PDB file of C-alpha atoms in Angstrom:
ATOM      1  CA  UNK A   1     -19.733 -32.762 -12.083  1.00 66.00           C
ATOM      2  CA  UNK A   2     -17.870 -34.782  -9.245  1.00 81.00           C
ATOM      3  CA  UNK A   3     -15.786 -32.379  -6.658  1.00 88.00           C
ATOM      4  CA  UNK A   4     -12.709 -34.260  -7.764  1.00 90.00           C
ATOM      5  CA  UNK A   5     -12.734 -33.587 -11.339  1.00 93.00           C
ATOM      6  CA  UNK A   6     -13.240 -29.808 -10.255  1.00 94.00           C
ATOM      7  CA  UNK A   7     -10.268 -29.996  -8.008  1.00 95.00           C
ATOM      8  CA  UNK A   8      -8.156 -32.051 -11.350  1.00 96.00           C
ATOM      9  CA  UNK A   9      -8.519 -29.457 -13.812  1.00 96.00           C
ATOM     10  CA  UNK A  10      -8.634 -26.610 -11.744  1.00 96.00           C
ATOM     11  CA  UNK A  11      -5.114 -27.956 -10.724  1.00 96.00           C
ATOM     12  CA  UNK A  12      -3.486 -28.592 -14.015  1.00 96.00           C
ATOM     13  CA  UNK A  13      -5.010 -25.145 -14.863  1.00 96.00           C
ATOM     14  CA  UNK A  14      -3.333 -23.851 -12.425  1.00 96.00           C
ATOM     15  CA  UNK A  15      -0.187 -25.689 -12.045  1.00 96.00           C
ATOM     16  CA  UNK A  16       0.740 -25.713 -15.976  1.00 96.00           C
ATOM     17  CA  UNK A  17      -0.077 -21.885 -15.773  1.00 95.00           C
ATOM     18  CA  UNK A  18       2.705 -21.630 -13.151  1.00 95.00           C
ATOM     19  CA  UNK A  19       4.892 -23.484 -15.034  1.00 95.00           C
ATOM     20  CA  UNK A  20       4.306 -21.002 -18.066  1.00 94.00           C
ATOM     21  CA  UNK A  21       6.345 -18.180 -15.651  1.00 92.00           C
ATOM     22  CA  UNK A  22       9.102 -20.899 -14.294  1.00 91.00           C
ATOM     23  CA  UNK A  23       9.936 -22.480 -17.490  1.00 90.00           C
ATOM     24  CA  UNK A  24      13.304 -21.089 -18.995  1.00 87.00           C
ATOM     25  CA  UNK A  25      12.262 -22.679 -21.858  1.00 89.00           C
ATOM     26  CA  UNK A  26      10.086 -20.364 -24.081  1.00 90.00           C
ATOM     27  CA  UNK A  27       8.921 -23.617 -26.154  1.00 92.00           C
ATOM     28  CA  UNK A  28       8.406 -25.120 -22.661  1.00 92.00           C
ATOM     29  CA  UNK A  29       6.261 -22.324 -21.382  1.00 93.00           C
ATOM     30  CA  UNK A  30       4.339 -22.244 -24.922  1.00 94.00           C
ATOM     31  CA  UNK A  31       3.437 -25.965 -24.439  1.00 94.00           C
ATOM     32  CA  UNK A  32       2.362 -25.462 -20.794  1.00 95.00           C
ATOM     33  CA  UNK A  33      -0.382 -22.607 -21.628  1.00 95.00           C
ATOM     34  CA  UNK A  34      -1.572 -25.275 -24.150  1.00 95.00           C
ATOM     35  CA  UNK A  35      -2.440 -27.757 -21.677  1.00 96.00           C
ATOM     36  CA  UNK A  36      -3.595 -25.005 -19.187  1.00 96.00           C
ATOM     37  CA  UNK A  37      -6.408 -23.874 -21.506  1.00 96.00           C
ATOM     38  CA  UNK A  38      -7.352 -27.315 -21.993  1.00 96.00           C
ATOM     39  CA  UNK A  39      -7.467 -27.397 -18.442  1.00 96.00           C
ATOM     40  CA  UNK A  40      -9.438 -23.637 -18.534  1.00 96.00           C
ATOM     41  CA  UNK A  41     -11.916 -25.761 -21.482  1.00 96.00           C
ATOM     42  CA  UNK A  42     -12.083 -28.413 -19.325  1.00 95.00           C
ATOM     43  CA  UNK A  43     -13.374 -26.053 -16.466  1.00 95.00           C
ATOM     44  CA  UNK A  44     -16.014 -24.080 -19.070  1.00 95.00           C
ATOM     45  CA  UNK A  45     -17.247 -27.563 -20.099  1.00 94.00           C
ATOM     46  CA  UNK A  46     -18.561 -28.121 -16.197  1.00 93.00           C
ATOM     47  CA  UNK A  47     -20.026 -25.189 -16.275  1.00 92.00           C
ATOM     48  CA  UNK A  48     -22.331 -25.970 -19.329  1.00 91.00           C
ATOM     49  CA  UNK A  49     -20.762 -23.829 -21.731  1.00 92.00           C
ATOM     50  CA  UNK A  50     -19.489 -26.351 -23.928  1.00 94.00           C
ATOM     51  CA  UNK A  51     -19.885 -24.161 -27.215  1.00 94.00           C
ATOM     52  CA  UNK A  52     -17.022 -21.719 -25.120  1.00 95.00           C
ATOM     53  CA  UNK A  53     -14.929 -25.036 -23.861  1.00 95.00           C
ATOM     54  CA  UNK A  54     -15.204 -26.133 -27.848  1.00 95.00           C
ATOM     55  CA  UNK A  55     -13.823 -22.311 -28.816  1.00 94.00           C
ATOM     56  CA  UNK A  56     -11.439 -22.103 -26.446  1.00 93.00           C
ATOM     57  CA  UNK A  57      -9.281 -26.078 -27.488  1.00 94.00           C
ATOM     58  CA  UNK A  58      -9.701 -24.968 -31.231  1.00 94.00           C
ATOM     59  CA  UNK A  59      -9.200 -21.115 -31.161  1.00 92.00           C
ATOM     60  CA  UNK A  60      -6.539 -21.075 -28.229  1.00 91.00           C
ATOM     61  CA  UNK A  61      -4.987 -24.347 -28.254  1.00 91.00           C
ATOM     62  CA  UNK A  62      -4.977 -24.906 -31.620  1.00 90.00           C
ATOM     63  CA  UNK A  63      -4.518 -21.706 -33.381  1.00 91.00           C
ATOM     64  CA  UNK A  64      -3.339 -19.126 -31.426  1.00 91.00           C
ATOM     65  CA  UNK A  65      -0.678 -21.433 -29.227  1.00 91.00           C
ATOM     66  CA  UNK A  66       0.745 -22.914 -32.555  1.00 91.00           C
ATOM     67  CA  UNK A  67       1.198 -19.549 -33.918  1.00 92.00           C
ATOM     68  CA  UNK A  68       2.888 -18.615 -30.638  1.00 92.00           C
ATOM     69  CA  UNK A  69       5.046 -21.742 -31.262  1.00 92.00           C
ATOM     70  CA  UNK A  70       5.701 -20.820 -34.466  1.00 91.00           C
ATOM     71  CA  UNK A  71       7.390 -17.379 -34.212  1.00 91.00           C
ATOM     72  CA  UNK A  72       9.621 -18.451 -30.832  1.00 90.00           C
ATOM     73  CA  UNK A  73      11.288 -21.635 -33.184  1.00 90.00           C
ATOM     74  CA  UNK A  74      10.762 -19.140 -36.165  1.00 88.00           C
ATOM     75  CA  UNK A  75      13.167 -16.758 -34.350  1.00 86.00           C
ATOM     76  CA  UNK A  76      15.291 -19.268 -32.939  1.00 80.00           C
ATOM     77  CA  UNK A  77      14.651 -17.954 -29.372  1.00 76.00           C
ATOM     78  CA  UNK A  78      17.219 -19.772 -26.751  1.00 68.00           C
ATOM     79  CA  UNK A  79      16.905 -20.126 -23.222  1.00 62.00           C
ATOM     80  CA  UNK A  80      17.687 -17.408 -20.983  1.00 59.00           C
ATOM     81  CA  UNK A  81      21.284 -16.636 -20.464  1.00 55.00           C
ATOM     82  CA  UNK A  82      22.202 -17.329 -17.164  1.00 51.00           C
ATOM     83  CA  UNK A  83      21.831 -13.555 -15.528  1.00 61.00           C
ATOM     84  CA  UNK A  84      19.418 -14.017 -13.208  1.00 65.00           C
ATOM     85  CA  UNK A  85      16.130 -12.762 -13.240  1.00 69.00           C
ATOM     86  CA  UNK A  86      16.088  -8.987 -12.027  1.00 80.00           C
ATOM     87  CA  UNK A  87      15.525  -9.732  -8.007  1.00 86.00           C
ATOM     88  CA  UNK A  88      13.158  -6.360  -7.479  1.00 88.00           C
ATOM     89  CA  UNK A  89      10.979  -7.937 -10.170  1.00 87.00           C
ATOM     90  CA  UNK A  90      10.692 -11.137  -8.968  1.00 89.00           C
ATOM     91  CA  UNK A  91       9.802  -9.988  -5.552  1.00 92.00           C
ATOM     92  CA  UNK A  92       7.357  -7.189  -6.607  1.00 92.00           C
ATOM     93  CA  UNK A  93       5.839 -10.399  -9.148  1.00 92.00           C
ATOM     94  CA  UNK A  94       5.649 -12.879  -6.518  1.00 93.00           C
ATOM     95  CA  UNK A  95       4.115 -10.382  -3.599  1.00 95.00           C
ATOM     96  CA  UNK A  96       1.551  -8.504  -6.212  1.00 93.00           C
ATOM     97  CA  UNK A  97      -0.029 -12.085  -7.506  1.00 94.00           C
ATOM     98  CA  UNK A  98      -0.071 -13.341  -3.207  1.00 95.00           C
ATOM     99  CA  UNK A  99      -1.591  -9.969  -2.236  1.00 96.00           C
ATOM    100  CA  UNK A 100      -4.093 -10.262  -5.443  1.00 95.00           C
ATOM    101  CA  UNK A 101      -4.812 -13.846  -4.381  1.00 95.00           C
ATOM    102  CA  UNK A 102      -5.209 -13.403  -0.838  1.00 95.00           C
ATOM    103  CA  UNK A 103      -7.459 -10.403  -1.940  1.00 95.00           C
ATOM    104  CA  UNK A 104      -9.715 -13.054  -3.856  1.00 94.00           C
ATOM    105  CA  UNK A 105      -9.771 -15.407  -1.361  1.00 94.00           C
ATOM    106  CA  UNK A 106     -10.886 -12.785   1.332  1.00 95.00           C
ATOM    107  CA  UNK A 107     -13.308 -11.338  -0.441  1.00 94.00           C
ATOM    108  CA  UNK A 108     -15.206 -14.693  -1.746  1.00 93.00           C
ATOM    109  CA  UNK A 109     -15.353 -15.604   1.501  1.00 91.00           C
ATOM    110  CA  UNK A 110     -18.026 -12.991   2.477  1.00 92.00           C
ATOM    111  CA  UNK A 111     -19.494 -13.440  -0.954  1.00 89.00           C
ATOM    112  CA  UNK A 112     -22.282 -15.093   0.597  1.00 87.00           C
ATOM    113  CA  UNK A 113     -24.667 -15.018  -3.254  1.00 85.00           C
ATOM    114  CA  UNK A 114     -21.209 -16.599  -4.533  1.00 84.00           C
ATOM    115  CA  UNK A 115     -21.650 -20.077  -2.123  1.00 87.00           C
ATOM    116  CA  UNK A 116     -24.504 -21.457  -4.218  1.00 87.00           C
ATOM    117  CA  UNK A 117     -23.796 -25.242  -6.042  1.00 86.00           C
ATOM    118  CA  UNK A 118     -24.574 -25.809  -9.473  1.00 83.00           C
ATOM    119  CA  UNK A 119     -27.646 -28.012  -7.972  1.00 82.00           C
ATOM    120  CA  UNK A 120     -28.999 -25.380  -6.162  1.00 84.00           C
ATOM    121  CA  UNK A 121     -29.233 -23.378  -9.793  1.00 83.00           C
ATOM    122  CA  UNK A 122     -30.370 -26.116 -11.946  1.00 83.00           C
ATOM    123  CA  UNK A 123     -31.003 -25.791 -16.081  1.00 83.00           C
ATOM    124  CA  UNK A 124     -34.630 -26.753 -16.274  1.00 82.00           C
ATOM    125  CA  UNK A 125     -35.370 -27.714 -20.185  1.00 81.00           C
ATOM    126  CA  UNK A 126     -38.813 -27.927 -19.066  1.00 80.00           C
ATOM    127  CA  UNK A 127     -39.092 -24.558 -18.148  1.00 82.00           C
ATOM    128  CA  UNK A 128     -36.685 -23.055 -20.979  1.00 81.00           C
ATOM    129  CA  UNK A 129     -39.022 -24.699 -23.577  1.00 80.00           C
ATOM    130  CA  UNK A 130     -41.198 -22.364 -22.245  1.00 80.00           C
ATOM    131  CA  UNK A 131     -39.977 -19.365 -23.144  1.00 80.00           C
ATOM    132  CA  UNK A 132     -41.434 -17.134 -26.311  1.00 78.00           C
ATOM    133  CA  UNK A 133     -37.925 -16.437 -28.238  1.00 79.00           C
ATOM    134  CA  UNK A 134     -36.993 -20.302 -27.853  1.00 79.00           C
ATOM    135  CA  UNK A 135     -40.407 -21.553 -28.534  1.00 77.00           C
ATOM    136  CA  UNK A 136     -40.403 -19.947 -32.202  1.00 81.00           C
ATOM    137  CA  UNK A 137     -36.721 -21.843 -32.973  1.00 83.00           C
ATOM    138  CA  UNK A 138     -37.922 -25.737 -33.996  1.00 85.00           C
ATOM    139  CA  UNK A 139     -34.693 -27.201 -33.387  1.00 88.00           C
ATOM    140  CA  UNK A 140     -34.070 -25.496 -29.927  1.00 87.00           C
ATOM    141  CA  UNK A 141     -37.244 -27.099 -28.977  1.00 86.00           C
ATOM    142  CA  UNK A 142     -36.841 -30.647 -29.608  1.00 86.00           C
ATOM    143  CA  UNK A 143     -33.754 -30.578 -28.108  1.00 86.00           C
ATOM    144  CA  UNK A 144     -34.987 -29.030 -24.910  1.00 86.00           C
ATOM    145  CA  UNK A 145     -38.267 -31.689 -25.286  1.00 85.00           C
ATOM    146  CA  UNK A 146     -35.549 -34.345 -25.312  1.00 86.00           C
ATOM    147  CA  UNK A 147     -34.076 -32.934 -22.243  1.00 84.00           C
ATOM    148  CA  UNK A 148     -30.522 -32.116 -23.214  1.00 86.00           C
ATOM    149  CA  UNK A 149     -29.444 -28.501 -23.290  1.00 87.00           C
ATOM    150  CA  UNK A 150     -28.619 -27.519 -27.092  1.00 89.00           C
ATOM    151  CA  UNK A 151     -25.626 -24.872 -26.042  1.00 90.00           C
ATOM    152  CA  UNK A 152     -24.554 -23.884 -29.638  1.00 91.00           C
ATOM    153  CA  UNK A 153     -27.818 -23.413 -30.995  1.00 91.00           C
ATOM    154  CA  UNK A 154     -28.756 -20.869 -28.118  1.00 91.00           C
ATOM    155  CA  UNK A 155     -25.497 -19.061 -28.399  1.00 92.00           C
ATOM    156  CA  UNK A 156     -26.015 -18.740 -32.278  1.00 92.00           C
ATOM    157  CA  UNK A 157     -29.483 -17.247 -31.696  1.00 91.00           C
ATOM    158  CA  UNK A 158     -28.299 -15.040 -28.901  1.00 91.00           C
ATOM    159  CA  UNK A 159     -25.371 -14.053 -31.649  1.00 93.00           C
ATOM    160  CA  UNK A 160     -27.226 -13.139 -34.519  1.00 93.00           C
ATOM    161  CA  UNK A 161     -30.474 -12.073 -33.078  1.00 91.00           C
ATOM    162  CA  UNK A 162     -29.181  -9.852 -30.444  1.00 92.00           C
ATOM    163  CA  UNK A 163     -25.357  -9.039 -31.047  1.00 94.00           C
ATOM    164  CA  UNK A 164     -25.422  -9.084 -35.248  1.00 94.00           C
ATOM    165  CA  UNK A 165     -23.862  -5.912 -35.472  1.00 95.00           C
ATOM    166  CA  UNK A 166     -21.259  -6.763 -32.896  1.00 94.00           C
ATOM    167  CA  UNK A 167     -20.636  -9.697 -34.643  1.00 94.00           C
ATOM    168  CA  UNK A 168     -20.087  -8.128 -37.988  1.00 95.00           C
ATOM    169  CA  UNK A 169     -17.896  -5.527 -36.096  1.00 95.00           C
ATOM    170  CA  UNK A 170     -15.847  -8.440 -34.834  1.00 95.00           C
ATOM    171  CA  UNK A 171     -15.701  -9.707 -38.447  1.00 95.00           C
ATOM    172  CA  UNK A 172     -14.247  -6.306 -39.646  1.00 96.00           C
ATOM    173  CA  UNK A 173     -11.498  -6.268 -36.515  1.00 95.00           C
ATOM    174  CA  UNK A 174     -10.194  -9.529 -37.784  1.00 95.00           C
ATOM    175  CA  UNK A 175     -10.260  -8.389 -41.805  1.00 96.00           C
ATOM    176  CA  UNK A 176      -8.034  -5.060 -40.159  1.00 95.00           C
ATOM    177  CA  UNK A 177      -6.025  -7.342 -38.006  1.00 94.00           C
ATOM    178  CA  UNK A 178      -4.961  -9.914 -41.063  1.00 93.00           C
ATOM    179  CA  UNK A 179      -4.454  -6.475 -43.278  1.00 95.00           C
ATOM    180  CA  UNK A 180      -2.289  -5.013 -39.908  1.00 93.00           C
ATOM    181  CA  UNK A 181      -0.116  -8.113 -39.830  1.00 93.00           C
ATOM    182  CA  UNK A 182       0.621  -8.268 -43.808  1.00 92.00           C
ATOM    183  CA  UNK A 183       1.632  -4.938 -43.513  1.00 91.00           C
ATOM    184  CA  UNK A 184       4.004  -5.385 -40.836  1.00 88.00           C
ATOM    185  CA  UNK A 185       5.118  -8.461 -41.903  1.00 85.00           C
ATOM    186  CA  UNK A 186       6.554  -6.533 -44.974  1.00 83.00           C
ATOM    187  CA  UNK A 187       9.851  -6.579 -45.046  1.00 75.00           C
ATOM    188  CA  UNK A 188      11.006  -3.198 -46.076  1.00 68.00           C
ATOM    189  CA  UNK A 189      12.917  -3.009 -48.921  1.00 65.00           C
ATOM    190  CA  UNK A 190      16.032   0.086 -49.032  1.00 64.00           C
ATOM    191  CA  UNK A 191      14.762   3.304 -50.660  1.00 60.00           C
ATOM    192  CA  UNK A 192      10.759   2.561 -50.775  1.00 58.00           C
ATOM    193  CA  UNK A 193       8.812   4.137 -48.162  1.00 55.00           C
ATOM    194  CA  UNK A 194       6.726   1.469 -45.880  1.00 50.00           C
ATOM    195  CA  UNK A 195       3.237   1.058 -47.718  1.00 47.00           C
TER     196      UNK A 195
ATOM    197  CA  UNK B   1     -19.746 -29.368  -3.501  1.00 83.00           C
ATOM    198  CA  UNK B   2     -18.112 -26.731  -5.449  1.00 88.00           C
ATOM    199  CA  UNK B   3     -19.405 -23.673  -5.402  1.00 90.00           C
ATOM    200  CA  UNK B   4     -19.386 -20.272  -7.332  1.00 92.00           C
ATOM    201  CA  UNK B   5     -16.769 -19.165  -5.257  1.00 93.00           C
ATOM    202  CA  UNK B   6     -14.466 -21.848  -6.290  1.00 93.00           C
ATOM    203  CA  UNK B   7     -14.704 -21.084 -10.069  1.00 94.00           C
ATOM    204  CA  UNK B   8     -14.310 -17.380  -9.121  1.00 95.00           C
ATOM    205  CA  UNK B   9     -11.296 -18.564  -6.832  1.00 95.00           C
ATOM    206  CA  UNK B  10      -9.379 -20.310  -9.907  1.00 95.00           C
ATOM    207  CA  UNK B  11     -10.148 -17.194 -11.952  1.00 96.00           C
ATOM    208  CA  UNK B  12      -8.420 -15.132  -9.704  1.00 96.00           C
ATOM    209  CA  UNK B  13      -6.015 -16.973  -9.199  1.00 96.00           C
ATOM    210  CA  UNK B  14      -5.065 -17.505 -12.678  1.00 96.00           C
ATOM    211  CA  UNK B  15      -5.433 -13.692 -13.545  1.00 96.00           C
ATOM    212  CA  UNK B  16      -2.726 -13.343 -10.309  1.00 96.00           C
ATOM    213  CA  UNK B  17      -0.432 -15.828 -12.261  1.00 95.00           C
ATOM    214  CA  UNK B  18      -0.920 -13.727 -15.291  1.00 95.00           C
ATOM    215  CA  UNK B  19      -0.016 -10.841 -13.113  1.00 95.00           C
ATOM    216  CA  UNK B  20       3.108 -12.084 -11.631  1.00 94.00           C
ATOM    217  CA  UNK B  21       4.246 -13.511 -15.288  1.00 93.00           C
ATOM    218  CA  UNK B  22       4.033 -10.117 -16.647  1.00 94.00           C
ATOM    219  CA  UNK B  23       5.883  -8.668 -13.967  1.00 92.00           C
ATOM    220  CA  UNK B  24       9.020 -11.321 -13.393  1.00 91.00           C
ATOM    221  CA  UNK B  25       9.480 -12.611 -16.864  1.00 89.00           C
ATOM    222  CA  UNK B  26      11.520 -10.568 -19.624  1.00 86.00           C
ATOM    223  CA  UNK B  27      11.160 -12.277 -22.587  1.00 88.00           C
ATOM    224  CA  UNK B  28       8.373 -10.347 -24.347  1.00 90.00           C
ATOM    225  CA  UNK B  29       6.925 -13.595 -25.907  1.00 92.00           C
ATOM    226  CA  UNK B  30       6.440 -14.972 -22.394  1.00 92.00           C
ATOM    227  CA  UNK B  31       4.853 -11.842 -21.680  1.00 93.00           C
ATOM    228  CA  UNK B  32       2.361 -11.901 -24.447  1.00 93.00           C
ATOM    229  CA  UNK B  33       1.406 -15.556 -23.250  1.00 94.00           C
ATOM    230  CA  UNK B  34       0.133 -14.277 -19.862  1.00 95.00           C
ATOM    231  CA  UNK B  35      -1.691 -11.855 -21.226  1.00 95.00           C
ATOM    232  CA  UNK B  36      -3.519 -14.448 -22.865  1.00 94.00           C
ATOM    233  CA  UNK B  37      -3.549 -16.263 -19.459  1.00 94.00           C
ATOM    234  CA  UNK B  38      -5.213 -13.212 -17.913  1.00 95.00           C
ATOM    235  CA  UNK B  39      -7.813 -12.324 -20.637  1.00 94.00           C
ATOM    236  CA  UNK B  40      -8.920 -16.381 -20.200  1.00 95.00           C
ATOM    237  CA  UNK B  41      -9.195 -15.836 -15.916  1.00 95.00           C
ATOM    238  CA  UNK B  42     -11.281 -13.475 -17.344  1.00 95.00           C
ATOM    239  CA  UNK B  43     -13.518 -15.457 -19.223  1.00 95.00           C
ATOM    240  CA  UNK B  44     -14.021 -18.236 -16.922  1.00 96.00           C
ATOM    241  CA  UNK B  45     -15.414 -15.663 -14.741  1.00 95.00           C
ATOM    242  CA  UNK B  46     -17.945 -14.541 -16.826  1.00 95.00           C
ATOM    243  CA  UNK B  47     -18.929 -18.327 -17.540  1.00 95.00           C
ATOM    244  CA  UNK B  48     -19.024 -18.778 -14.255  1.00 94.00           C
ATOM    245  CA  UNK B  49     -21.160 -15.850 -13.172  1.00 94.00           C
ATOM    246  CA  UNK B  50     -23.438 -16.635 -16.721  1.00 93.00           C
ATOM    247  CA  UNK B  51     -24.019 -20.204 -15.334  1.00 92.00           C
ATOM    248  CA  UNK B  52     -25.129 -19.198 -11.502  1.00 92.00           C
ATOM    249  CA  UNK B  53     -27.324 -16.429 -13.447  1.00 90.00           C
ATOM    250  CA  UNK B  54     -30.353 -18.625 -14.411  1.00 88.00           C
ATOM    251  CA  UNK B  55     -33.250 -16.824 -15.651  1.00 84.00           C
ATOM    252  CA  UNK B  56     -36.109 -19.280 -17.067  1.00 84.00           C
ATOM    253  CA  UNK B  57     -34.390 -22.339 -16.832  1.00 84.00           C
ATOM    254  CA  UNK B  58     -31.136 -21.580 -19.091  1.00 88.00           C
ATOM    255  CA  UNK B  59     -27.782 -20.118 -18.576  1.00 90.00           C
ATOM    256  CA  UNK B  60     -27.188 -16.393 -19.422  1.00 90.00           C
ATOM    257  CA  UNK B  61     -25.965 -16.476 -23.321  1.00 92.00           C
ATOM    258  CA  UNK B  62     -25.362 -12.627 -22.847  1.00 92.00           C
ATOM    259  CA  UNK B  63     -22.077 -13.632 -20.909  1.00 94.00           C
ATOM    260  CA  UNK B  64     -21.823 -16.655 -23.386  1.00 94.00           C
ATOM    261  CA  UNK B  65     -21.563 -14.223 -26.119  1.00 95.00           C
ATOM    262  CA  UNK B  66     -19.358 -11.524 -24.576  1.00 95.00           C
ATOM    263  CA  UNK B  67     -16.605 -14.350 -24.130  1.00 95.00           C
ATOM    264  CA  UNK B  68     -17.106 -15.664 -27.568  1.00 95.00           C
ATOM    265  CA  UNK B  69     -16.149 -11.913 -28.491  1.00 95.00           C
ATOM    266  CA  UNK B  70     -13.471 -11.694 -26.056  1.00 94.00           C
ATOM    267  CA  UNK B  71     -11.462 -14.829 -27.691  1.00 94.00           C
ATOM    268  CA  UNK B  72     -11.999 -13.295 -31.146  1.00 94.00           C
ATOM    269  CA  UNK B  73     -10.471 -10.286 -30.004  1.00 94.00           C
ATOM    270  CA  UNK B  74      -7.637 -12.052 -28.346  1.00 93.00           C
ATOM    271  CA  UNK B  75      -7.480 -14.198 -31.121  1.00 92.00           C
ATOM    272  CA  UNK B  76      -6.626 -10.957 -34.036  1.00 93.00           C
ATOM    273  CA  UNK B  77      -4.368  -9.605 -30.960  1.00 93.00           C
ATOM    274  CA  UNK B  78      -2.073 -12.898 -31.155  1.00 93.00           C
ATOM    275  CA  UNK B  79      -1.898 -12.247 -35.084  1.00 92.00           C
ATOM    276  CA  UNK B  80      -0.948  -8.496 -34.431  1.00 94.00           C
ATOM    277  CA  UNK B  81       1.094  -8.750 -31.486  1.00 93.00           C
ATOM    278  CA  UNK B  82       3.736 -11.228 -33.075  1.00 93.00           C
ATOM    279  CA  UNK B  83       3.865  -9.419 -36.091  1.00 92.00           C
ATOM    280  CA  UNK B  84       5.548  -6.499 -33.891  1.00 91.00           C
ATOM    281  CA  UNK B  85       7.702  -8.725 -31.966  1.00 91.00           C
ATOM    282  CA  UNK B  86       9.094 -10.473 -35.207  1.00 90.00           C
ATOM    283  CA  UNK B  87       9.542  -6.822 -36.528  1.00 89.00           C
ATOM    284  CA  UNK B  88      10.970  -6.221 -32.758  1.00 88.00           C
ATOM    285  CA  UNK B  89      13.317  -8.798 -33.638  1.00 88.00           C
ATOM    286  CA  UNK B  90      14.338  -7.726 -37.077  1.00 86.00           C
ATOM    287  CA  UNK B  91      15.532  -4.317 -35.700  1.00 84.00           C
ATOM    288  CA  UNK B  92      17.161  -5.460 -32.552  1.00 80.00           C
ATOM    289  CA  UNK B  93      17.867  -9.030 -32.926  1.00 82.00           C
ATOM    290  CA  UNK B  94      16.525  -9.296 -29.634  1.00 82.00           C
ATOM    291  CA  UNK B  95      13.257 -10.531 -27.099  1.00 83.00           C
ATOM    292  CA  UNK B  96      14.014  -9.211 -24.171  1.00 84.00           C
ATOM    293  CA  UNK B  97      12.541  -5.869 -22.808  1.00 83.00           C
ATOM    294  CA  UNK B  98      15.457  -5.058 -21.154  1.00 81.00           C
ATOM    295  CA  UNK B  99      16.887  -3.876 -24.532  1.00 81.00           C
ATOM    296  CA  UNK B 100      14.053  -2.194 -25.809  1.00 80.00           C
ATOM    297  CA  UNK B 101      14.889   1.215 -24.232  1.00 80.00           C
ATOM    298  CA  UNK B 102      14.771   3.865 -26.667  1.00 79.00           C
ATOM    299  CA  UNK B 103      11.263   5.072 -25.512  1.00 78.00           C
ATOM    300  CA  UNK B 104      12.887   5.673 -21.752  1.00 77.00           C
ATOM    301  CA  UNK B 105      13.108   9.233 -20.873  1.00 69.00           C
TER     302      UNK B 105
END
């Protein structure tokens, strides 16, 4: 991937995700984290997880933001009054996420394994096809003999052959979750005890 | 070129934006949204890390698959997490954390 597109969406990532904390605007700030995960997608994408760059437009930006969306024009949320932002917040805010980032910064830059380009650490299909647990999948196998890298395929037999009982515990969190949120969605009616 | 450390960089820099959201803003809905800002700094290091990490020729999916899990979880956490603020609402006809107090000692 060219340095500049790097430097493009790591800036809207960035700069959209500031935005999300200046906006006064919660509909403002909603639409801002949108584009900033695109951005974040954007970013996965050059790093050849494009099954996790797909995931994160469609689960993030498309479900989860909406729903955010939804509840802040569902409750009619306006702008901030005009009182100011509480002043020993702001500052403890602002210094915590420069000390954090300076941290980073300092710490990457003696992260000597870290300063390695995606060239130096090449994909090699030739080699992958190699492998015993790939070699048995047919379709993983043309697609490495064709040379291109087949992401969700991999990441469906790393799922289900080596996480399928995380996967059906994930399954059972969301069944509890959509249960959790009918329930407290209820609106309680005088007299009747809650469930 | 860009390097590792430059993915890690944004990552961290995104979680501290997360950070500082949490800790300025005081509309609760705001709040929520840089959590999710924070949980996805999170992810993009774990990409990143699972992309310098090649072992035969191919990415690590074990990082692939741990992010995959972390936006599911995020994902039912959205869900729950709104239905308490719109029942936050209901009660106190109110977002903002300042008036959510009754829990203060």
């Amino acid at each position: 991937m060219p340095s500049f597109l790097f430097y493009l969406f790591a800036a809207i990532t960035l700069g959209f995700g500031l935005n999300v904390i200046l906006a006064r605007n919660p509909v403002t700030s909603a639409l801002s984290l949108a584009v900033s995960f695109v951005g974040l997608a954007a970013l996965f994408i050059s790093l050849d997880a494009y099954f996790i760059g797909i995931i994160q437009i469609l689960v993030y930006t498309g479900a989860v933001m909406v729903l955010f969306l939804f509840i802040i024009m569902l409750l009619d949320i306006q702008k901030e009054e005009a009182k100011r932002a509480n002043t020993a917040a702001v500052i403890g805010g602002v210094v915590l996420a420069v000390v954090l980032t300076l941290q980073v910064a300092a710490v990457l830059g003696v992260f000597k394994e870290g300063a390695v380009t995606t060239e130096q650490r090449a994909l090699s299909m030739e080699v992958a096809s190699k492998r015993e647990d790939v070699a048995q999948v047919k379709t993983i196998q043309k697609d490495l003999a064709a040379g291109t890298l087949p992401d969700a395929k991999l990441m469906g037999m790393t799922l289900f052959e080596q996480y399928g009982f995380h996967l059906q515990a994930i399954g059972l969190l969301l069944l509890v979750g959509t249960v959790g949120v009918v329930v407290l969605s209820k609106r309680e009616s005088p007299g009747k005890p809650v469930v | 070129m860009i390097t590792l450390n430059h993915y890690l960089f944004v990552s961290g820099a995104l979680f501290a934006l997360g950070l500082a959201g949490v800790v300025v803003r005081r509309n609760i809905i705001i709040i929520f949204m840089c959590l999710e800002m924070m949980l996805s700094a999170a992810n993009l290091a774990l990409v990143g890390f699972s992309r310098f990490r090649v072992t035969d020729g191919l990415p690590d999916y074990a990082a692939h698959s741990l992010v995959f899990f972390t936006i599911t979880v995020a994902a039912a956490e959205v869900a729950v997490g709104l239905a308490v603020i719109v029942a936050l609402y209901r009660t106190r006809q109110s977002v903002e954390v300042d008036t959510i107090t009754r829990m203060q000692g």
